[in-house]
Coordinates of C-alpha atoms and ligand atoms in Angstrom, one line a residue:
X1 CA -0.5 14.1 -30.8
X2 CA -2.2 11.5 -28.6
X3 CA -0.6 11.4 -25.2
X4 CA -0.2 8.2 -23.2
X5 CA 0.8 7.6 -19.6
X6 CA 4.5 6.7 -19.2
X7 CA 5.2 3.0 -19.5
X8 CA 4.6 0.8 -16.5
X9 CA 2.7 3.2 -14.3
X10 CA -0.6 2.3 -12.5
X11 CA -3.4 4.8 -12.6
X12 CA -6.9 4.7 -11.1
X13 CA -9.9 6.4 -12.6
X14 CA -13.7 5.9 -12.0
X15 CA -15.2 3.6 -11.1
X16 CA -12.1 1.5 -10.1
X17 CA -10.6 4.5 -8.3
X18 CA -13.3 4.3 -5.6
X19 CA -12.2 0.7 -4.9
X20 CA -8.6 1.9 -4.6
X21 CA -9.8 4.6 -2.2
X22 CA -11.8 2.0 -0.2
X23 CA -8.7 -0.1 0.2
X24 CA -6.7 2.8 1.6
X25 CA -9.5 3.7 4.0
X26 CA -9.6 0.2 5.4
X27 CA -5.8 0.1 5.7
X28 CA -5.8 3.5 7.5
X29 CA -8.6 2.3 9.8
X30 CA -6.6 -0.8 10.8
X31 CA -3.5 1.3 11.5
X32 CA -5.4 3.9 13.5
X33 CA -7.1 1.1 15.5
X34 CA -3.6 0.0 16.6
X35 CA -2.7 3.7 17.5
X36 CA -0.4 4.4 14.6
X37 CA -0.3 8.0 13.5
X38 CA -0.2 9.5 10.0
X39 CA 3.2 10.6 8.6
X40 CA 3.8 12.2 5.2
X41 CA 7.4 12.3 4.0
X42 CA 8.7 13.8 0.7
X43 CA 8.3 11.9 -2.6
X44 CA 12.0 12.7 -3.3
X45 CA 15.0 12.6 -1.0
X46 CA 18.8 12.9 -1.2
X47 CA 20.0 9.9 -3.2
X48 CA 22.5 9.1 -0.4
X49 CA 19.7 8.4 2.0
X50 CA 18.5 5.4 -0.1
X51 CA 22.0 4.3 -1.0
X52 CA 23.0 4.1 2.6
X53 CA 19.6 3.0 4.0
X54 CA 18.4 0.4 1.5
X55 CA 22.0 -0.9 0.7
X56 CA 24.5 -0.1 -2.0
X57 CA 24.4 -3.6 -3.5
X58 CA 20.7 -4.1 -3.6
X59 CA 18.9 -4.3 -7.0
X60 CA 16.7 -1.4 -5.9
X61 CA 19.7 0.9 -5.4
X62 CA 21.9 -0.4 -8.3
X63 CA 19.3 -0.8 -11.0
X64 CA 15.9 0.6 -10.1
X65 CA 16.2 4.1 -8.7
X66 CA 14.9 7.2 -10.6
X67 CA 17.8 9.5 -9.8
X68 CA 18.4 12.9 -11.3
X69 CA 20.3 16.1 -10.6
X70 CA 18.1 19.0 -9.5
X71 CA 18.6 22.6 -10.6
X72 CA 21.0 23.1 -7.7
X73 CA 23.2 20.2 -8.8
X74 CA 22.1 17.9 -5.9
X75 CA 21.5 14.2 -6.6
X76 CA 17.8 13.5 -5.9
X77 CA 15.9 10.2 -6.0
X78 CA 12.2 9.5 -6.3
X79 CA 11.5 7.3 -3.2
X80 CA 11.7 3.6 -4.1
X81 CA 10.4 2.6 -0.6
X82 CA 9.2 4.3 2.6
X83 CA 11.2 3.2 5.5
X84 CA 14.4 5.2 4.9
X85 CA 12.5 8.4 4.6
X86 CA 10.4 7.8 7.7
X87 CA 13.5 7.0 9.8
X88 CA 15.2 10.1 8.4
X89 CA 12.2 12.2 9.4
X90 CA 12.0 10.6 12.9
X91 CA 15.7 11.5 13.5
X92 CA 15.5 14.9 11.9
X93 CA 12.4 15.9 13.9
X94 CA 13.5 14.3 17.1
X95 CA 10.4 12.0 17.4
X96 CA 12.8 9.4 18.8
X97 CA 13.4 11.6 21.8
X98 CA 9.7 11.4 22.8
X99 CA 7.4 8.5 23.6
X100 CA 8.5 5.2 22.3
X101 CA 7.7 3.3 20.2
X102 CA 7.1 5.9 17.6
X103 CA 4.2 4.3 15.6
X104 CA 3.5 5.9 12.2
X105 CA 1.7 5.0 9.0
X106 CA 1.9 6.3 5.4
X107 CA 0.6 5.8 2.0
X108 CA 1.4 7.1 -1.5
X109 CA 3.3 6.5 -4.7
X110 CA 6.7 4.8 -4.9
X111 CA 9.0 4.5 -7.9
X112 CA 11.2 1.7 -9.1
X113 CA 12.5 1.3 -12.7
X114 CA 11.6 -2.4 -13.0
X115 CA 10.5 -4.3 -16.0
X116 CA 6.7 -3.8 -16.0
X117 CA 4.4 -6.8 -15.8
X118 CA 1.1 -7.7 -14.2
X119 CA 1.4 -6.5 -10.6
X120 CA 4.8 -4.8 -11.1
X121 CA 4.9 -1.2 -12.0
X122 CA 7.3 1.7 -12.2
X123 CA 5.1 3.9 -10.1
X124 CA 3.1 1.8 -7.6
X125 CA 1.3 2.5 -4.4
X126 CA 2.3 1.3 -0.9
X127 CA 0.7 1.6 2.5
X128 CA 3.2 1.1 5.3
X129 CA 3.6 1.3 9.0
X130 CA 6.7 1.6 11.1
X131 CA 7.2 1.1 14.9
X132 CA 10.5 2.5 16.1
X133 CA 12.4 2.4 19.3
X134 CA 11.2 -0.7 21.1
X135 CA 12.6 -4.2 20.7
X136 CA 9.8 -6.4 21.8
X137 CA 8.6 -9.6 20.0
X138 CA 5.0 -8.6 20.9
X139 CA 5.5 -5.6 18.6
X140 CA 6.6 -7.8 15.8
X141 CA 3.4 -9.7 16.2
X142 CA 1.4 -6.5 16.3
X143 CA 2.9 -5.3 13.0
X144 CA 2.0 -8.5 11.3
X145 CA -1.5 -8.4 12.9
X146 CA -2.2 -4.9 11.5
X147 CA -1.7 -6.1 7.9
X148 CA -3.6 -9.3 8.5
X149 CA -6.6 -7.5 10.0
X150 CA -6.6 -5.1 7.2
X151 CA -6.6 -7.8 4.6
X152 CA -9.4 -9.5 6.5
X153 CA -11.4 -6.3 6.6
X154 CA -11.0 -6.2 2.8
X155 CA -12.4 -9.7 2.6
X156 CA -9.2 -11.4 1.4
X157 CA -8.7 -15.0 2.5
X158 CA -6.5 -16.8 -0.1
X159 CA -3.0 -15.8 1.2
X160 CA -0.3 -17.1 3.4
X161 CA 1.9 -15.4 5.9
X162 CA 5.5 -16.5 5.6
X163 CA 7.9 -15.6 8.4
X164 CA 11.6 -16.1 9.0
X165 CA 14.3 -14.8 11.3
X166 CA 17.4 -13.2 9.8
X167 CA 19.0 -13.2 13.2
X168 CA 21.4 -10.6 14.5
X169 CA 24.7 -9.3 13.0
X170 CA 26.9 -12.0 14.7
X171 CA 24.7 -15.0 13.6
X172 CA 24.5 -13.5 10.1
X173 CA 28.3 -13.0 9.8
X174 CA 29.0 -16.6 10.7
X175 CA 26.3 -17.9 8.3
X176 CA 27.6 -15.6 5.6
X177 CA 31.0 -17.2 5.6
X178 CA 29.6 -20.7 5.5
X179 CA 27.1 -19.9 2.8
X180 CA 29.7 -18.1 0.7
X181 CA 32.1 -21.1 0.8
X182 CA 29.2 -23.3 -0.2
X183 CA 28.4 -21.1 -3.1
X184 CA 32.1 -20.8 -4.2
X185 CA 32.2 -24.6 -4.3
X186 CA 28.9 -25.1 -6.1
X187 CA 30.0 -24.3 -9.7
X188 CA 28.1 -21.1 -10.4
X189 CA 28.8 -18.7 -13.2
X190 CA 31.0 -15.7 -12.3
X191 CA 28.2 -13.2 -12.2
X192 CA 26.2 -15.2 -9.6
X193 CA 29.3 -15.6 -7.5
X194 CA 30.1 -11.9 -7.7
X195 CA 26.6 -11.1 -6.6
X196 CA 26.8 -13.6 -3.8
X197 CA 30.1 -12.1 -2.6
X198 CA 28.2 -8.8 -1.9
X199 CA 25.2 -10.4 -0.2
X200 CA 25.1 -14.2 -0.3
X201 CA 21.6 -14.4 1.2
X202 CA 20.2 -13.0 -2.1
X203 CA 20.8 -16.3 -3.7
X204 CA 17.7 -17.7 -2.0
X205 CA 15.7 -15.1 -3.9
X206 CA 17.2 -16.2 -7.3
X207 CA 14.2 -17.3 -9.5
X208 CA 16.3 -19.5 -11.8
X209 CA 15.4 -23.2 -11.4
X210 CA 19.0 -24.4 -11.8
X211 CA 20.2 -22.1 -9.0
X212 CA 17.5 -23.3 -6.7
X213 CA 18.5 -26.9 -7.5
X214 CA 22.1 -26.2 -6.6
X215 CA 21.3 -24.5 -3.3
X216 CA 18.9 -27.2 -2.0
X217 CA 21.4 -28.2 0.6
X218 CA 22.9 -24.8 1.3
X219 CA 23.4 -23.8 4.9
X220 CA 20.4 -21.9 6.3
X221 CA 20.5 -19.0 8.7
X222 CA 18.2 -20.9 11.1
X223 CA 21.1 -23.2 11.9
X224 CA 23.2 -20.3 12.9
X225 CA 20.8 -18.2 15.0
X226 CA 22.2 -17.0 18.4
X227 CA 20.2 -18.3 21.3
X228 CA 18.8 -14.7 21.9
X229 CA 17.6 -14.5 18.3
X230 CA 16.0 -18.0 18.6
X231 CA 14.2 -17.1 21.8
X232 CA 12.9 -13.9 20.2
X233 CA 11.7 -15.7 17.1
X234 CA 9.9 -18.3 19.3
X235 CA 8.2 -15.4 21.2
X236 CA 7.0 -13.8 17.9
X237 CA 5.6 -17.2 16.9
X238 CA 3.8 -17.8 20.2
X239 CA 2.4 -14.3 20.0
X240 CA 1.0 -15.0 16.6
X241 CA -0.4 -18.3 17.8
X242 CA -2.2 -16.5 20.6
X243 CA -3.7 -14.1 18.1
X244 CA -4.8 -17.0 16.0
X245 CA -2.9 -15.7 13.0
X246 CA -1.8 -18.6 10.9
X247 CA 1.7 -18.5 9.5
X248 CA 4.3 -20.6 7.8
X249 CA 8.0 -20.6 8.7
X250 CA 10.0 -20.2 5.5
X251 CA 13.6 -20.6 6.3
X252 CA 14.6 -19.4 2.8
X253 CA 12.6 -16.2 3.0
X254 CA 15.0 -13.3 2.4
X255 CA 14.1 -9.7 1.5
X256 CA 15.4 -7.5 -1.3
X257 CA 16.5 -4.6 0.9
X258 CA 19.6 -4.7 3.1
X259 CA 18.4 -3.3 6.4
X260 CA 16.6 -6.3 7.7
X261 CA 17.5 -8.2 10.9
X262 CA 15.5 -10.6 13.0
X263 CA 11.9 -11.2 12.2
X264 CA 11.0 -10.8 8.5
X265 CA 7.7 -11.7 6.8
X266 CA 5.8 -11.7 3.6
X267 CA 2.1 -12.0 2.8
X268 CA 1.9 -14.1 -0.4
X269 CA -1.4 -14.3 -2.3
X270 CA -2.2 -17.6 -4.0
X271 CA -3.8 -16.3 -7.2
X272 CA -1.5 -13.6 -8.4
X273 CA 1.2 -15.5 -10.3
X274 CA 4.7 -14.1 -10.4
X275 CA 4.1 -10.9 -8.4
X276 CA 2.3 -12.5 -5.5
X277 CA 3.7 -10.7 -2.5
X278 CA 1.1 -8.3 -1.3
X279 CA 2.9 -7.2 1.8
X280 CA 6.5 -7.5 3.0
X281 CA 8.4 -6.3 6.0
X282 CA 10.4 -7.0 9.1
X283 CA 12.7 -5.7 11.7
X284 CA 15.6 -3.3 10.9
X285 CA 17.7 -2.9 14.0
X286 CA 20.7 -1.1 12.6
X287 CA 19.0 1.2 10.2
X288 CA 18.5 4.2 12.5
X289 CA 22.2 4.2 13.5
X290 CA 23.3 3.8 9.8
X291 CA 21.3 6.9 9.1
X292 CA 23.0 8.9 11.8
X293 CA 20.5 8.5 14.7
X294 CA 20.5 6.7 18.0
X295 CA 20.9 2.9 18.1
X296 CA 17.2 2.2 18.2
X297 CA 15.4 -0.8 16.8
X298 CA 12.5 -0.7 14.4
X299 CA 10.0 -2.9 12.6
X300 CA 7.4 -2.3 9.9
X301 CA 5.8 -3.4 6.6
X302 CA 5.1 -2.1 3.1
X303 CA 1.9 -3.3 1.6
X304 CA 1.3 -3.1 -2.2
X305 CA -2.0 -1.4 -2.7
X306 CA -2.1 -2.2 -6.5
X307 CA -1.5 -5.9 -5.8
X308 CA -4.1 -5.9 -3.0
X309 CA -6.7 -4.6 -5.4
X310 CA -5.7 -7.3 -8.0
X311 CA -5.9 -9.9 -5.2
X312 CA -9.4 -8.8 -4.3
X313 CA -10.4 -9.0 -7.9
X314 CA -8.9 -12.5 -8.2
X315 CA -10.9 -13.6 -5.2
X316 CA -14.1 -12.3 -6.8
X317 CA -14.7 -9.9 -4.0
X318 CA -17.6 -7.6 -5.0
X319 CA -16.3 -4.1 -5.4
X320 CA -19.2 -1.8 -5.5
X321 CA -19.0 1.7 -6.9
X322 CA -19.2 3.8 -3.8
X323 CA -20.3 7.0 -5.5
X324 CA -24.0 7.9 -5.2
X325 CA -26.0 11.0 -5.6
X326 CA -28.8 11.9 -3.2
X327 CA -30.4 14.4 -5.5
X328 CA -29.9 15.2 -9.2
X329 CA -31.5 18.4 -10.4
X330 CA -32.5 18.6 -14.0
X331 CA -33.3 22.2 -15.1
X332 CA -35.4 22.3 -18.3
X333 CA -35.8 26.1 -18.8
X334 CA -33.4 29.0 -18.9
X335 CA -34.7 30.4 -15.6
X336 CA -34.5 27.0 -13.9
X337 CA -30.9 26.8 -15.1
X338 CA -30.0 29.9 -13.2
X339 CA -31.5 28.4 -10.0
X340 CA -30.4 24.8 -10.2
X341 CA -26.8 25.2 -9.1
X342 CA -27.9 27.4 -6.2
X343 CA -30.4 24.7 -5.0
X344 CA -27.8 22.0 -5.4
X345 CA -25.3 24.0 -3.3
X346 CA -27.9 24.4 -0.6
X347 CA -28.5 20.7 -0.6
X348 CA -24.7 20.2 -0.2
X349 CA -24.6 22.6 2.7
X350 CA -27.3 20.5 4.3
X351 CA -25.1 17.4 4.0
X352 CA -26.4 15.8 0.8
X353 CA -24.6 14.7 -2.3
X354 CA -26.2 16.9 -5.0
X355 CA -25.5 17.3 -8.7
X356 CA -27.0 19.2 -11.6
X357 CA -27.6 18.3 -15.2
X358 CA -25.2 20.8 -16.7
X359 CA -25.3 21.8 -20.4
X360 CA -28.1 21.1 -22.8
X361 CA -28.7 17.3 -22.7
X362 CA -32.5 17.6 -22.6
X363 CA -34.8 15.7 -20.2
X364 CA -34.3 12.3 -21.8
X365 CA -30.5 12.5 -21.9
X366 CA -30.4 13.8 -18.3
X367 CA -32.6 11.0 -17.0
X368 CA -30.3 8.5 -18.6
X369 CA -27.3 10.2 -16.8
X370 CA -29.2 10.0 -13.5
X371 CA -29.8 6.3 -14.0
X372 CA -26.1 5.7 -14.6
X373 CA -25.0 7.6 -11.5
X374 CA -26.8 5.7 -8.8
X375 CA -29.1 8.6 -8.0
X376 CA -31.6 8.4 -5.2
X377 CA -33.9 11.3 -6.3
X378 CA -34.3 13.4 -9.4
X379 CA -35.9 16.8 -9.4
X380 CA -37.0 18.1 -12.7
X381 CA -37.1 21.9 -12.6
X382 CA -39.2 23.9 -15.2
X383 CA -41.0 27.1 -15.3
X384 CA -44.2 25.5 -13.8
X385 CA -42.3 24.4 -10.7
X386 CA -40.6 27.8 -10.3
X387 CA -43.9 29.7 -10.4
X388 CA -45.8 27.3 -8.1
X389 CA -42.8 26.9 -5.7
X390 CA -43.2 23.2 -5.5
X391 CA -41.8 20.2 -7.5
X392 CA -41.9 16.4 -7.6
X393 CA -39.0 14.4 -6.2
X394 CA -38.8 11.1 -8.2
X395 CA -37.3 8.2 -6.3
X396 CA -35.3 6.3 -8.9
X397 CA -35.5 2.9 -7.2
X398 CA -39.2 2.5 -7.6
X399 CA -40.4 5.6 -9.5
X400 CA -42.5 6.9 -6.6
X401 CA -42.9 10.7 -6.6
X402 CA -43.0 13.0 -3.6
X403 CA -44.4 16.5 -3.8
X404 CA -42.0 19.0 -2.2
X405 CA -41.7 22.7 -1.5
X406 CA -38.7 24.1 -3.3
X407 CA -37.9 26.6 -0.5
X408 CA -37.6 23.9 2.1
X409 CA -36.0 21.3 -0.1
X410 CA -33.3 20.3 2.3
X411 CA -35.8 19.6 5.1
X412 CA -38.0 17.7 2.7
X413 CA -35.0 15.6 1.7
X414 CA -34.1 15.0 5.3
X415 CA -37.6 13.7 6.0
X416 CA -37.7 11.2 3.2
X417 CA -34.0 10.0 2.9
Ligands
HAM501 P1 9.2 -4.2 -0.4 O1 9.1 -5.7 -0.2 O2 10.3 -3.8 -1.4 O3 9.4 -3.6 1.0 O4 7.8 -3.7 -0.9 C1 6.7 -3.9 -0.2 C2 5.5 -4.2 -1.1 O5 5.3 -3.2 -2.1 C3 5.7 -5.5 -1.9 O6 5.4 -6.6 -1.1 C4 4.7 -5.3 -3.0 O7 3.4 -5.6 -2.6 C5 4.8 -3.8 -3.3 N1 5.7 -3.5 -4.4 C6 7.0 -3.4 -4.4 N2 7.5 -3.1 -5.6 C7 6.4 -3.0 -6.4 C8 6.2 -2.8 -7.8 N3 7.2 -2.5 -8.6 N4 4.9 -2.8 -8.3 C9 3.9 -3.0 -7.5 N5 4.0 -3.3 -6.2 C10 5.3 -3.3 -5.7 C11 9.6 -2.3 1.2 O8 9.4 -1.4 0.4 C12 9.9 -2.0 2.7 N6 10.1 -0.5 2.8 C13 8.8 -2.5 3.6 C14 9.1 -2.3 5.0 C15 8.6 -1.3 5.8 N7 9.9 -3.0 5.8 C16 9.9 -2.5 7.0 N8 9.1 -1.4 7.0

């Protein structure tokens, strides 16, 4: 029996796994630089949390959740996104009773039963941040700036930031009625109308050409924004201008999850084809209340780590294998074998990356392995070296050899590295 990973999951193994790790480090660095703190929430939660939080009529909840009954008969769902769990945790642990805004970041696997294709997986990785408890347009700009800075640190350039305002409840309700009556008159098939009755905004996300053609003149939310929403959106934009972060206002930008209000945004990469959104987010002012907490506002983003890596590859960003070995010890006698690991562990205690040629590959095979591993120094250890107490460190870059005392190997390494 030959086992395969389940269909549509992404996995990372060397050497590409070190690029994946590098991306996460840079993202964390950017979030920490803006004073966000780490949060780890469970991979599975009560199904109800996502149904209520993300929205009963969304594709994510109706079609894409991995839901199962646990042994105690509870309905459990593998998290399809991070915001609902983070807000649940903030409420449950009383973080919203402390200093506001609560600023947190997270990263890990998420699960959606989507049709797999390039850049769309059933298990994928997201890095996200959430800032909860303060309604301030400067915070909206900060959240966008954290993702932008992270992408810049990773060397990405070929993407656009699209932003929109979904307004407040009142403006949305008026727009909703108007848009619905437009859709009802526009001669759509029953399924499309039924979907629109639940959330008419989704129609802007419909990928079918004929649908887009018919809604060319559909009423846009921007025409219905309350003056307060308009002012806030202007402030977000002027904050972004001040930060010299380029953006494009896309009045048709809607998001697939129901909790969004006010500022929403997506980072769209220009070379990724159909799955080009590398980061998406926005404000979600009613979510905390919906989940049983105080009426506090919030904003955040979820950034697709898998797609970010694909975007970096599409831009030809050189992704170096980060793994290196300071010293690779090759024992060539039985006595040396007994000592090699001990010497390597001593080197590790001294702060070096050390490895041993385990098994019986012989000198030639081991030297080949050292070459492949990006090794700085090789130490061949035979009976002669053991009896004299000294050996020769070979520098792999130029072949130069350094005579070293085996008992003070760590100090010798320190002196030449
Ligand atoms: P989302 O737009 O559903 O938002 O997902 C965020 C990002 O995750 C997407 O832009 C994409 O890069 C990545 N992503 C989503 N689904 C997949 C998939 N099947 N395969 C690969 N990558 C995927 C959210 O999840 C919100 N929780 C973001 C947020 C946080 N809004 C406010 N705070």
